[in-house]
Steps between C-alpha positions, in 0.01 A plus 500: 500500500261220444222444748482180692260380770705482819478248778403656825801327648742712282310813585552434889866413439553812308355712777702311762835577267417866496446528884774289624785478229459859345353767744734378790820498272556854347260462200357829555374639167136495522466438128736213492301353806162545331615338175658195666160477686308491196709312243476136521871379525417145424391586145897566429616168614498165349194272592735306750598779716151697514410345828824636659450856335494696830756328698778712591784336312624481147317245274658277251382590107698224351823508282705634803280816532305608810219760589597751746325470836229757546694707741795551257246610223339751728831631612638553159170669397487724801866595437425563125282804591317454170317808359201469274592514141855406552670258267642190684706211400449204700766247458476106591117557519408134503134460506446884505377549861737805595428634140118469547526711830702761333262529213190528751690779677498677159839430352572445136658155530743301291600180646773252368490128587712227316329183594237403251273329757499787712447729195194283417382551860544879491308550183195306645522676843572847350307552188579807332565715818881467472732494190681164542840412326628157464864525525821495676486638852835671471398653163196673635267702256698760326256572240274674771769667671570734690300409810434692808546201713639149466374223738706182535254262629763268684853507629809573281876535576536770238321707249642516156570842344309404179177457739580812737537712191122422418395748793496863445757722663373566848258200482470243772620118534356292754622127547579217713866472548718223617771621755732230646229236480223714643227647284398872557252746354695760349427844294720765328481766207645477167777770414724533224735288680267209555284372790625512863263266712434557883373232714174545676412191679566119507251320321471146345503532127493263200814488340511579124704324236773697303597754770786353659829666564797385279747317705737708662279803507542754783312802581 
């Protein structure tokens, strides 16, 4: 990641985020907390949104996209239970904030983003710490598969089989899911029959494009 001179206001806001948003709400992986306490979230946002980087809400990124609230990021990464050296696929990575945290924990991260402006932002913020794939979110990054973990950095209604198939058998999937209009953090394990996700906790998550259920779809 590129080095920046950080305003003291951002440092204080980040410390407050950790104390009041993360530690009090189930983000209990010490590695995730430490990384989020260190990494400058504002570096992964457009200039216009940087003053609001540590607010507890989704932030608009343009072109219909939004950045997850800090709590959603922390919960997703906590539920991911990342082990150093694991191969991780991050879908809908936006400016690369969650990917940067996973990389700092020690994962080998491939992130996929389709919005050209967000790709440019991520390239600047991440440098060469993460493999960045510019392309369709629903297509993933099959060239680097299989992955130990897929983290969908936002909320989806379904996970296409072609994307789930990029996770190794027994590998993990963590995502925000949309269920009857409510977004929740969910996780599951990839098996030969696909991925079954179990909801963990309600949490505001930014919606990702391209993952809507077909009309008439029923579980």
